[in-house]
Short mmCIF file of C-alpha atoms in Angstrom, two decimals:
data_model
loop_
_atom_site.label_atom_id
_atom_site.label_comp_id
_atom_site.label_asym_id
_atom_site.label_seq_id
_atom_site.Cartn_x
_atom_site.Cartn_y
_atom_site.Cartn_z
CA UNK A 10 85.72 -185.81 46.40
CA UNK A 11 86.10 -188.30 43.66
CA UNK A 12 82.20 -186.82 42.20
CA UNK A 13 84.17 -183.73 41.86
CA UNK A 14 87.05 -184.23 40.55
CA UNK A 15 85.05 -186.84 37.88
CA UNK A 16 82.90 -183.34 37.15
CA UNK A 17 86.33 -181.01 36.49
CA UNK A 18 87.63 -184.22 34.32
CA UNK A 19 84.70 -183.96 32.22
CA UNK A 20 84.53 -180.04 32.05
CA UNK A 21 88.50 -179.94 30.78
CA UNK A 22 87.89 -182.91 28.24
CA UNK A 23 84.55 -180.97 26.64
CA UNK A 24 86.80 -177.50 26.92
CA UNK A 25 89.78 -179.74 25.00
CA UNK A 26 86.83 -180.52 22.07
CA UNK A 27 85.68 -177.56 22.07
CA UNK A 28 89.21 -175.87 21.01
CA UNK A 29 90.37 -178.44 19.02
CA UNK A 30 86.78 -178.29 17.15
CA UNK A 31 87.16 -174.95 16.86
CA UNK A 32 90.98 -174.72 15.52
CA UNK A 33 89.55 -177.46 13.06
CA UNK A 34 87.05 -175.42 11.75
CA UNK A 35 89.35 -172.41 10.90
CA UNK A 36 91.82 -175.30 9.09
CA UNK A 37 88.95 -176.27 6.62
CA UNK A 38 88.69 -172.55 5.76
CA UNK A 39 92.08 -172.61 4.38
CA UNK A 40 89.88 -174.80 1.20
CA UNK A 41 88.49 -171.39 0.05
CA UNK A 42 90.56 -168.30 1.49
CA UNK A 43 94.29 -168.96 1.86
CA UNK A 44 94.88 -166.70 4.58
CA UNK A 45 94.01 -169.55 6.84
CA UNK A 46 96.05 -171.76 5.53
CA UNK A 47 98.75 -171.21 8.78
CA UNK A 48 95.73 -172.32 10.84
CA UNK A 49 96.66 -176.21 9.27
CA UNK A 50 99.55 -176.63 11.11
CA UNK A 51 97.75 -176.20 14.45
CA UNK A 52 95.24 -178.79 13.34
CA UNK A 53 97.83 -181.19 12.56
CA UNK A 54 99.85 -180.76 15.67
CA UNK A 55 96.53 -181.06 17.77
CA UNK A 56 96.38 -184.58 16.31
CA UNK A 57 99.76 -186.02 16.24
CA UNK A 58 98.83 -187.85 18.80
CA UNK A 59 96.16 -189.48 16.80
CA UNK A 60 96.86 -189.27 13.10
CA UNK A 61 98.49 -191.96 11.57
CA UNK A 62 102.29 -191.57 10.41
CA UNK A 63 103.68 -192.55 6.97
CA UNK A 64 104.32 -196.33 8.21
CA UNK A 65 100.46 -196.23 9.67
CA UNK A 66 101.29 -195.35 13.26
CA UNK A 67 100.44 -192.71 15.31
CA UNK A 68 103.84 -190.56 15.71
CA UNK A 69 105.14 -190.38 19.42
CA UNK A 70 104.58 -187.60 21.22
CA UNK A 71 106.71 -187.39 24.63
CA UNK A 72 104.85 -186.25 27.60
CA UNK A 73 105.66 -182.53 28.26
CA UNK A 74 107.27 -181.04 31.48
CA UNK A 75 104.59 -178.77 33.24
CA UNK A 76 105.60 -176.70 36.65
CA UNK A 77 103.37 -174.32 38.00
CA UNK A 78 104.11 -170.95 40.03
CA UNK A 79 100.79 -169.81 42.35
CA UNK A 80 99.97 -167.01 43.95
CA UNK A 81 98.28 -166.19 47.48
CA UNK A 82 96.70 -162.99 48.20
CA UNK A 83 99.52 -161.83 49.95
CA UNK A 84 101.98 -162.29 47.05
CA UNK A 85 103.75 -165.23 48.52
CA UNK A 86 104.19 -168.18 45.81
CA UNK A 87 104.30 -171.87 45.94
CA UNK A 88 106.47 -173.66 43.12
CA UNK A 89 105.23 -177.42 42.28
CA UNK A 90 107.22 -178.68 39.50
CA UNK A 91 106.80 -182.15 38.06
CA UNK A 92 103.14 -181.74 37.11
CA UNK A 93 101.75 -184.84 35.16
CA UNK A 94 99.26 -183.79 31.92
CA UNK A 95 96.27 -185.69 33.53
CA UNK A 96 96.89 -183.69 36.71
CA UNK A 97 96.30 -179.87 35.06
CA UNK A 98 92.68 -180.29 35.77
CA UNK A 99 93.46 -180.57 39.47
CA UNK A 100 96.02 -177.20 39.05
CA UNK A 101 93.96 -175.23 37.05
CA UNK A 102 92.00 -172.23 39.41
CA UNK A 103 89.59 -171.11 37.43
CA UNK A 104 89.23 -168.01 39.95
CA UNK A 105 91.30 -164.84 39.70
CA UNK A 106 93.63 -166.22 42.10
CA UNK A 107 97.04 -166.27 39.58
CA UNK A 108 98.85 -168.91 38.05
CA UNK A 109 101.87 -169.35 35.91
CA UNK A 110 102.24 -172.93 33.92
CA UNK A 111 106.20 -173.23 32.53
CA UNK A 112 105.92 -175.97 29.46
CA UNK A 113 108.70 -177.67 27.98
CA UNK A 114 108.32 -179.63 25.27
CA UNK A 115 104.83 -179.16 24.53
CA UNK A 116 102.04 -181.48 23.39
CA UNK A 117 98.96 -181.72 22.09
CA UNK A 118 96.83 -182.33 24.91
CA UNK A 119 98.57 -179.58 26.84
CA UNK A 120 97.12 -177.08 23.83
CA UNK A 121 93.83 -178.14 24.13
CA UNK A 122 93.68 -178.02 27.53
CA UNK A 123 94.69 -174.84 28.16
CA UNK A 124 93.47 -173.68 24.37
CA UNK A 125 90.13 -174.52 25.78
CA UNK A 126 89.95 -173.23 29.21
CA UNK A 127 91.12 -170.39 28.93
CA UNK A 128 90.18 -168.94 25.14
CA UNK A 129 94.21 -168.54 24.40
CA UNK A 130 94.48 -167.14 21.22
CA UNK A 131 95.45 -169.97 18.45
CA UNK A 132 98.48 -166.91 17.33
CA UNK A 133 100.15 -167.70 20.49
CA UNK A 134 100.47 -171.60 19.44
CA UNK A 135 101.34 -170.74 16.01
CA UNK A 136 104.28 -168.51 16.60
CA UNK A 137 105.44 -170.89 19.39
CA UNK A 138 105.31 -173.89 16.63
CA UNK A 139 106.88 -171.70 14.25
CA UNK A 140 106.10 -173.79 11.11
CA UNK A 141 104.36 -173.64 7.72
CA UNK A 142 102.60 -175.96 6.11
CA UNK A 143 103.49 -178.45 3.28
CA UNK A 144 101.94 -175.98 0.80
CA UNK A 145 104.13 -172.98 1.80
CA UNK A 146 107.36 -174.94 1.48
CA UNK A 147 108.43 -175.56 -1.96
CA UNK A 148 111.92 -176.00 -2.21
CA UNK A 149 112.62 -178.66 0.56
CA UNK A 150 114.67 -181.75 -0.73
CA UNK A 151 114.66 -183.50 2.32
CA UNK A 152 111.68 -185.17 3.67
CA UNK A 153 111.23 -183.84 7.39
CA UNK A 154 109.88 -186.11 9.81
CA UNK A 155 106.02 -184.65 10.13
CA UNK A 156 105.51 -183.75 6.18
CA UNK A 157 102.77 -181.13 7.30
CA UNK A 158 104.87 -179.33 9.92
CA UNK A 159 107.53 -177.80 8.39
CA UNK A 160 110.02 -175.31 10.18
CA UNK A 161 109.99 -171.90 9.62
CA UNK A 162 113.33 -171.79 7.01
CA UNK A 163 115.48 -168.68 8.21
CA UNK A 164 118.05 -168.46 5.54
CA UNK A 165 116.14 -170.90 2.79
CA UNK A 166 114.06 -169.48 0.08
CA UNK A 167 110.00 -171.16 0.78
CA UNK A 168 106.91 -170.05 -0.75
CA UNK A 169 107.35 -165.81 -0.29
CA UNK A 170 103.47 -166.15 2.10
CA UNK A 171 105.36 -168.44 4.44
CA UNK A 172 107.88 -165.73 5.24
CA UNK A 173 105.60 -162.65 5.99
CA UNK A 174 106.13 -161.54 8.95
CA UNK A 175 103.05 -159.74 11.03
CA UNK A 176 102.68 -156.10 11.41
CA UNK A 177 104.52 -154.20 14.47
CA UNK A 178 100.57 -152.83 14.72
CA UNK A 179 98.86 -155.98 14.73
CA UNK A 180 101.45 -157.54 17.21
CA UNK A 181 100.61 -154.74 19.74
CA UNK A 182 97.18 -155.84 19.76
CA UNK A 183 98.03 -159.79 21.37
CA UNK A 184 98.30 -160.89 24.82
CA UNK A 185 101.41 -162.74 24.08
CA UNK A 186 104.94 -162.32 22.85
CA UNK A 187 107.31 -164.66 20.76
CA UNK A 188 111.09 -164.73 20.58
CA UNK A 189 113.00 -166.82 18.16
CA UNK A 190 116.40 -167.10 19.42
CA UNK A 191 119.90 -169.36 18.87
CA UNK A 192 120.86 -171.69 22.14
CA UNK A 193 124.44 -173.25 21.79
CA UNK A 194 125.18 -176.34 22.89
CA UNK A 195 128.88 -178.26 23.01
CA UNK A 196 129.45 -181.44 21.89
CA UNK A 197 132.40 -182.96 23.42
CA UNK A 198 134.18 -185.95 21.47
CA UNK A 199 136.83 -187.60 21.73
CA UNK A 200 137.74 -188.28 18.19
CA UNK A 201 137.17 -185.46 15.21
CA UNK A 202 135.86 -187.24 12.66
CA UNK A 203 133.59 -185.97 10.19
CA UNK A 204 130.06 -185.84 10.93
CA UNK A 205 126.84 -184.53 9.31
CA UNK A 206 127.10 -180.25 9.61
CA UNK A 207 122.70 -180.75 9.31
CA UNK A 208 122.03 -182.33 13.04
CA UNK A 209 118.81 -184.28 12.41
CA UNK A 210 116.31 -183.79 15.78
CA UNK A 211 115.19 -186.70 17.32
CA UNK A 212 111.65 -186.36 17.05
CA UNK A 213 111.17 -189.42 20.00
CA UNK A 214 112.15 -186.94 22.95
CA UNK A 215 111.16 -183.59 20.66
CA UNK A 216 107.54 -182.64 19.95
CA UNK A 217 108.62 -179.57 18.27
CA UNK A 218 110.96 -180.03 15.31
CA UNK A 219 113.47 -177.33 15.58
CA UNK A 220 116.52 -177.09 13.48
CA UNK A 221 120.29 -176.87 14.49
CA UNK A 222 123.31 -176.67 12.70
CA UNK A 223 126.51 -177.59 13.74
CA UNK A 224 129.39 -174.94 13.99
CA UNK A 225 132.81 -176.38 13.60
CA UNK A 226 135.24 -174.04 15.18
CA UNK A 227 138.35 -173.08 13.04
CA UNK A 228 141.25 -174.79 14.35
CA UNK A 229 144.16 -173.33 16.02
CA UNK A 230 147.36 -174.18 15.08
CA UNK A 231 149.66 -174.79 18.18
CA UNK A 232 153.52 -175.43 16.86
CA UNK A 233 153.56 -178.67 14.72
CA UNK A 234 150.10 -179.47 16.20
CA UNK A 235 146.48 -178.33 16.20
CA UNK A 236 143.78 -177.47 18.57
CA UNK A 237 140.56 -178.59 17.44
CA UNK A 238 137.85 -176.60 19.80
CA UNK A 239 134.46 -178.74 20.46
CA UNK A 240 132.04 -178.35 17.69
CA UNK A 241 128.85 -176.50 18.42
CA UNK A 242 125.33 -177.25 18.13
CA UNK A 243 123.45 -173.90 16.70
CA UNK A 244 119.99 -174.64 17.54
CA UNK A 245 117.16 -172.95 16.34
CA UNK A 246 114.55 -171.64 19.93
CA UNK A 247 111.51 -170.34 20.27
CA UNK A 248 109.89 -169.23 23.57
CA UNK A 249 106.22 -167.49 23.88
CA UNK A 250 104.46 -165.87 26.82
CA UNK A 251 100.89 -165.61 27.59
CA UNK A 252 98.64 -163.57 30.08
CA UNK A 253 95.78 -164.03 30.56
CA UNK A 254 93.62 -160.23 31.19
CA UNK A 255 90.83 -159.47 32.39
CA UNK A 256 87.53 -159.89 30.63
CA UNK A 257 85.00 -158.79 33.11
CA UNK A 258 85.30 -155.74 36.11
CA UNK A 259 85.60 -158.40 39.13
CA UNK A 260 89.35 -157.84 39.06
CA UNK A 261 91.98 -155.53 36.74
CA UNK A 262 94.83 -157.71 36.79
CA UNK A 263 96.42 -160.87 34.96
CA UNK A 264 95.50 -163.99 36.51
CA UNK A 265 97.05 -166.90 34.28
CA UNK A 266 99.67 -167.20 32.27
CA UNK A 267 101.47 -169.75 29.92
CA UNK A 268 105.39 -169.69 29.45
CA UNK A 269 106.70 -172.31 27.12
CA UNK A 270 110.25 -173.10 26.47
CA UNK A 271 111.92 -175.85 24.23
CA UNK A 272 113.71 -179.03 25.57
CA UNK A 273 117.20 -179.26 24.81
CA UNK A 274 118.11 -180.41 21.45
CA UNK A 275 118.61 -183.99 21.04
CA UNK A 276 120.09 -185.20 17.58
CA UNK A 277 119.26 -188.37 16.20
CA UNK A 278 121.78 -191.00 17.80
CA UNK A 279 123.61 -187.92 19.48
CA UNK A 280 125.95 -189.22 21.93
CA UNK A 281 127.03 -192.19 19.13
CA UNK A 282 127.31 -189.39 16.21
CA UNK A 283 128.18 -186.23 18.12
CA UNK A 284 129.29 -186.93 21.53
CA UNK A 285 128.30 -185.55 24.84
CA UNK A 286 126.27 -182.56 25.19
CA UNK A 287 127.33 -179.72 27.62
CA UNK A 288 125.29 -177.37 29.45
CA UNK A 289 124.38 -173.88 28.95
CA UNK A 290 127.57 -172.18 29.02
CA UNK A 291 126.56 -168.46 30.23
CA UNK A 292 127.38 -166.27 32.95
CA UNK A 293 124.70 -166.65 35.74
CA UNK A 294 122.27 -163.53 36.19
CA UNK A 295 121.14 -165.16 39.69
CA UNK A 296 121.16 -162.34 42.15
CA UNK A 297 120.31 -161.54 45.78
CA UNK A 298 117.39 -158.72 45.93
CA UNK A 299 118.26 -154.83 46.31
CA UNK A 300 116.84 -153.56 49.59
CA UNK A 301 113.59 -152.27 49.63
CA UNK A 302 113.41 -153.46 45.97
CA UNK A 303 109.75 -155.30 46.68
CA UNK A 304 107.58 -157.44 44.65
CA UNK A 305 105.80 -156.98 41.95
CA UNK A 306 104.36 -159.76 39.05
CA UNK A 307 103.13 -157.18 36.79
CA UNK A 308 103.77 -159.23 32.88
CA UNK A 309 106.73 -157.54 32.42
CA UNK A 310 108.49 -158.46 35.20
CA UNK A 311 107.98 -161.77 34.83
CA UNK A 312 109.34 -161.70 31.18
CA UNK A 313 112.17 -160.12 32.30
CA UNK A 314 113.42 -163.22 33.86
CA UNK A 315 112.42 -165.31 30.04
CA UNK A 316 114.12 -162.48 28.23
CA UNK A 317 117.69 -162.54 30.41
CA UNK A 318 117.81 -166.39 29.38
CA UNK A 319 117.45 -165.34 25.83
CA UNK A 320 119.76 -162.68 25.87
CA UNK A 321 122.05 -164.42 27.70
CA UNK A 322 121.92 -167.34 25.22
CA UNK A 323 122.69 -164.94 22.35
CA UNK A 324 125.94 -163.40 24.04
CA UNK A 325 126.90 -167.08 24.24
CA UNK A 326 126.34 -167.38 20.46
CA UNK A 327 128.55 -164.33 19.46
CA UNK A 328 131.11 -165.41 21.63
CA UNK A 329 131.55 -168.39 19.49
CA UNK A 330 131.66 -166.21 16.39
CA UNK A 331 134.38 -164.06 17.88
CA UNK A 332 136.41 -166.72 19.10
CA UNK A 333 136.19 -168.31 15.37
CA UNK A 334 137.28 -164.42 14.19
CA UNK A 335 139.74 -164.33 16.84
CA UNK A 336 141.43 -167.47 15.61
CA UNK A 337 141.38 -167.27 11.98
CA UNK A 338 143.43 -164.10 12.48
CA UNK A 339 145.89 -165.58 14.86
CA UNK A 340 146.18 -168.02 11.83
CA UNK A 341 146.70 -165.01 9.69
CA UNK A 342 149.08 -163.51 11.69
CA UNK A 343 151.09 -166.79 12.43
CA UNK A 344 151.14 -169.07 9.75
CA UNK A 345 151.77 -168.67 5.89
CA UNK A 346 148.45 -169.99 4.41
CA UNK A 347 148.03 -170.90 1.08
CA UNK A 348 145.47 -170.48 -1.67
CA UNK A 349 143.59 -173.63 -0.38
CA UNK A 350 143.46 -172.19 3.49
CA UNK A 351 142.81 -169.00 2.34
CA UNK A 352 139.56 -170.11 -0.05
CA UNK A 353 138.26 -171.88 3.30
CA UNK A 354 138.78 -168.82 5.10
CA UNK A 355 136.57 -166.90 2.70
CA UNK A 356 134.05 -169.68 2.62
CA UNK A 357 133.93 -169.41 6.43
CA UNK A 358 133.44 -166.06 6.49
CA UNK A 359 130.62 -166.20 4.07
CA UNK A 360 128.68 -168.78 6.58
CA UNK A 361 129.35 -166.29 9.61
CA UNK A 362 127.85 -163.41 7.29
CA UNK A 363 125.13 -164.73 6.93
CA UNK A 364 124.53 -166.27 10.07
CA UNK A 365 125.36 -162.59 11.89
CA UNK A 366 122.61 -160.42 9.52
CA UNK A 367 120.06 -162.97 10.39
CA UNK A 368 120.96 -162.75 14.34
CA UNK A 369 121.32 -159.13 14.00
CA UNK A 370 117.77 -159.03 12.26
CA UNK A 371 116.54 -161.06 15.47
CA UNK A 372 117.87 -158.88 17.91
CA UNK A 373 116.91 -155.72 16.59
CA UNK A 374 113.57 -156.98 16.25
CA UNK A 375 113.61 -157.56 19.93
CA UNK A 376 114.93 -154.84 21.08
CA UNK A 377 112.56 -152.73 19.25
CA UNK A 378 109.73 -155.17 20.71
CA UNK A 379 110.80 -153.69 24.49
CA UNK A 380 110.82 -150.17 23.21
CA UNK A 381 107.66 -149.33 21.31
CA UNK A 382 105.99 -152.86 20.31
CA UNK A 383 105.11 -154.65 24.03
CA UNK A 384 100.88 -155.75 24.14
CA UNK A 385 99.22 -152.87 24.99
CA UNK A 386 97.10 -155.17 27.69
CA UNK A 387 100.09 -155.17 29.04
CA UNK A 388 101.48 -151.71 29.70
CA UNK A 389 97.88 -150.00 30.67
CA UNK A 390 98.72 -149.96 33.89
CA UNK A 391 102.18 -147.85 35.36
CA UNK A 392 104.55 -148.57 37.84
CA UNK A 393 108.45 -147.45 38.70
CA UNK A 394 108.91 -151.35 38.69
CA UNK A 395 107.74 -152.60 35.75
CA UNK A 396 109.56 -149.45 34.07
CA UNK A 397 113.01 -150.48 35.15
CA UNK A 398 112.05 -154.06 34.18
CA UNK A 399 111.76 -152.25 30.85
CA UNK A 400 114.26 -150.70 30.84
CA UNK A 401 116.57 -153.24 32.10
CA UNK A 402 115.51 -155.63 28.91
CA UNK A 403 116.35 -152.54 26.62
CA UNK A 404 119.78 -152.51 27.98
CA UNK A 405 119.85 -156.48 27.63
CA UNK A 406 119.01 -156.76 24.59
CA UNK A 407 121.31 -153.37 23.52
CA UNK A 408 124.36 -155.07 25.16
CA UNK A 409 123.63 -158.23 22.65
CA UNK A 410 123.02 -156.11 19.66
CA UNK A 411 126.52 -154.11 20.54
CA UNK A 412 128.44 -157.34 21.14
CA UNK A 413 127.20 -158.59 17.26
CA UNK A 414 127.55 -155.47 15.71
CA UNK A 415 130.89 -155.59 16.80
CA UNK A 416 131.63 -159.26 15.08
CA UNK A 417 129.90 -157.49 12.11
CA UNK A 418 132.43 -155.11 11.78
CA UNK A 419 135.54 -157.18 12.78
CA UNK A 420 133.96 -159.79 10.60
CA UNK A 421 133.68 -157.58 7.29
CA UNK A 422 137.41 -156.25 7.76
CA UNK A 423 138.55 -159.78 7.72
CA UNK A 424 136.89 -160.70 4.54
CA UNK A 425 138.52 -157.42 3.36
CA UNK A 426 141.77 -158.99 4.52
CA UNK A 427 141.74 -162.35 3.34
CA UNK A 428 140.41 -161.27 -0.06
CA UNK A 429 142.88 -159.34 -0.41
CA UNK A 430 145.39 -162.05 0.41
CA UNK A 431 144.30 -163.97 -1.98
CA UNK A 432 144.62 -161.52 -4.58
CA UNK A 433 148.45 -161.13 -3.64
CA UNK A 434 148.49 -165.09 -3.84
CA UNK A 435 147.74 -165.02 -6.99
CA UNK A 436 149.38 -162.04 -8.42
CA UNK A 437 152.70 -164.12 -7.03
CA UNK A 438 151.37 -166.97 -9.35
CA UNK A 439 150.98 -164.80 -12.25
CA UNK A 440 154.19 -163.29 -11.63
CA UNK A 441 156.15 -166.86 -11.68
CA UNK A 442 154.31 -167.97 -14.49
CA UNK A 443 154.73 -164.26 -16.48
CA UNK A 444 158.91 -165.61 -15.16
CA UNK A 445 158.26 -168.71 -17.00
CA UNK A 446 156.73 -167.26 -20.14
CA UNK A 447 159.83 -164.62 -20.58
CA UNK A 448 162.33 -167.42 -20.28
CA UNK A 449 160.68 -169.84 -22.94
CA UNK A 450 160.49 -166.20 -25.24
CA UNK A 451 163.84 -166.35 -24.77
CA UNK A 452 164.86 -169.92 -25.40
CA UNK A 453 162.80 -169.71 -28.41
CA UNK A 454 164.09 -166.33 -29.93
CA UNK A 455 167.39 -167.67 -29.87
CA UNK A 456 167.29 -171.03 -30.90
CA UNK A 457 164.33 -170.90 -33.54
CA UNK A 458 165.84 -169.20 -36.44
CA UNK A 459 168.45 -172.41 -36.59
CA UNK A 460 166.00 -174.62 -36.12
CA UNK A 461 163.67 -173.25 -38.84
CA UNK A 462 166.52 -173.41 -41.26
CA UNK A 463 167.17 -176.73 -40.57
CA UNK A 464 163.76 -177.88 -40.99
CA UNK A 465 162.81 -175.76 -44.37
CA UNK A 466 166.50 -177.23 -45.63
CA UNK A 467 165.75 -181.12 -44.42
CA UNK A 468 162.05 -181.06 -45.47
CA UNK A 469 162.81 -183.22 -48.13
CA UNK A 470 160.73 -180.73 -50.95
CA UNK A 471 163.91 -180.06 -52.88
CA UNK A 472 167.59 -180.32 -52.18
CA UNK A 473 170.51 -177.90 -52.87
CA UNK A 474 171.75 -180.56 -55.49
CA UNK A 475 168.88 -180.79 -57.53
CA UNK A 476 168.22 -176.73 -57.78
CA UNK A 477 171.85 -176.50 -59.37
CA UNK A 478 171.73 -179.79 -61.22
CA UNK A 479 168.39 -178.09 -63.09
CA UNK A 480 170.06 -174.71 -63.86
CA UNK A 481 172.42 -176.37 -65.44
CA UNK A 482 170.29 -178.43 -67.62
CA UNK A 483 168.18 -175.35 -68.39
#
């Protein structure tokens, strides 16, 4: 037992050279052709775990969180979660018998590993990582923790080859999809005192920098007091999914496949700076099986059950937004605001604009990925199931587009509104100070005539006494 299990050891740790050898070898080709240059930030992240940091040590790199979903031959499956990195080679079937791994928090080992054993396709990493290199980012002003990883910017301006994003036809042509999504997260504190709006990940429990801002909720105003909601943690996801086809005639069916998913976001001294995180807060999509419904783990069922999380985090995040829309015009309605209020108010609304075109750029992309863009290794064969599965992500995915569409709209007659508003604001000021100007007019038609006399007469130049006393000597 221990001879074999010594023999799979060695045949995962030559597979693991083999891919990170071979992700190497596309890096150095970013020297002369800079279409590889993406391929860098693969070969850094395969060595984080061995490259020195900027105060010579090796930067941490927390041990991921592998389950694993099998398959017998009669469909039944077997869930063993808590897998430990130096125990894949012990999961892995290298048969056609099928297997899904579920990562969180990925690591570098867990790439090569799987990189190497089963030929994934280095894309499926890379749009997973969802960075650029050093060379594609231009404008940063902040050093970021791994200066050769950095995040994907979604709203700042980087080097215009880092933003390209890949052809609908070329995506069609993977074995793996991609979602970038927004997961909100509460923060409940005690106090409200002012803290960083930039959260800062802690890259000792991440292995993935990821980005989140923090969304603090407009207050309500409740009689001679205020409401301050808990401020919200906007965090930047990505998830991928992997199959594994067939590359021979023994069988026509997936046999492996990858899912990974992020870890919760954890801030730099979070519970100190921000306070306690909550949990997901979205209706549950948990439910008991129609009759006669049956099984089926064709790929698109299974990322039906990815894709509900994701749209279900997204209908969390645009009821945020309309709760902040729903507020600031109960404030409208309610209170008197001033110019001051009413600038913050714009500003607001400015953030959410931005914030919904991006999500609304997300979504449709998504939506349009179910519809016409899914791997075509993945639809060649047909089923009734796997057509409702499609369908069922379509509708998804249209519910969340409908729901921000809708904060779009509500959003853009607001800013109407409190433009407006301010407009009036300061027509009133011009109109008090127009008051004041046509009182001083006034003051000063009727009392500078005297006042001008007086002056020429008192100026001292020449005196009434004098003029006479020299006609008379003339």
């Amino acid at each position: 037992m221990a001879t074999v299990v010594n023999v799979e050891q060695v045949a995962v740790e030559k597979a693991e050279d083999q891919y990170a050898n071979f992700i190497a070898s596309l890096a150095e080709k970013a020297k002369t052709s800079r279409i590889f240059l993406r391929y860098k930030v693969l070969d850094t992240f395969l060595h984080l775990d061995s490259y020195p940091g900027p105060n010579g040590i090796p930067f941490h790199v927390r041990d991921a969180k592998l389950s694993l979903i099998s398959f017998d031959k009669s469909g039944n499956l077997t869930l063993t979660p808590d897998i430990k990195e130096h125990e894949i080679a012990l999961k892995v079937d290298m048969d056609s018998s099928r297997q899904i791994f579920i990562v969180e928090n990925i690591t570098p080992k867990v790439i090569r590993i799987f990189g190497g054993l089963w030929n994934v396709d280095p894309q499926f990493f890379l749009d997973y990582i969802d960075a650029v290199p050093s060379e594609m980012d231009i404008t940063k002003e902040v050093t970021p923790p791994r200066p050769d990883l950095i995040p994907t910017a979604w709203y700042r301006h980087q080097a215009v080859e880092g933003c390209l994003p890949i052809l609908k036809s070329m995506s069609t042509r993977y074995d793996h999809v991609s979602f970038r999504f927004v997961g909100p997260r509460e923060y409940k504190r005690e106090d409200s005192c002012k803290v960083l709006e930039r959260m800062k990940p802690d890259m000792k429990e991440l292995n993935v920098e990821r980005i989140a801002g923090l969304h603090v909720p407009i207050t309500r105003k409740l009689g001679r007091g205020g409401r301050q909601f808990d401020n919200v943690a906007m965090t930047r996801h990505c998830s991928s999914i992997w199959f594994k086809q067939p590359d021979d005639s023994t069988h026509s069916e997936w046999t492996k496949a990858v899912i990974l998913i992020d870890p919760p976001f954890e801030p730099e001294d979070g519970e100190n700076m921000y306070g306690t995180r909550a949990d997901s807060a979205y209706r549950s999509f948990i439910c008991r099986p129609l009759p006669n419904e049956g099984s089926d783990f064709h790929p698109l069922v299974v990322t039906q059950a990815v894709a509900r999380i994701i749209a279900s985090e997204w209908i969390s995040t645009s009821a945020y937004i309309e709760r902040d829309l729903n507020t600031l015009e109960w404030r409208l309605e309610n209170d008197e605001p001033g110019m001051i209020i009413l600038e913050s108010f714009l500003k607001k609304l400015f953030i959410l604009r931005r914030q919904i075109r991006k999500y609304q750029g997300l979504v449709d992309e998504q939506s349009q990925l179910f519809r016409k863009y899914l791997p075509h290794a993945w639809i060649t064969t047909y089923s009734p199931t796997t057509e409702k599965a499609r369908a069922y992500m379509e509708g998804d995915f249209e519910q969340v587009r409908s729901t921000i569409l809708d904060n779009a709209a509500r959003l853009s007659d607001t800013l109407g509104l409190v433009t407006s508003m301010i407009q009036i604001r300061k027509g009133e000021q011009s109109a008090k100070q127009n008051d004041r100007l046509s009182f001083l007019t006034v003051i000063a038609t009727v009392v500078l005539p005297s006042n001008a006399l007086a002056a020429i007469l008192g100026s001292g130049c020449i005196t009434w006494g004098k003029y006479m006393q020299s006609r008379n000597e003339g």
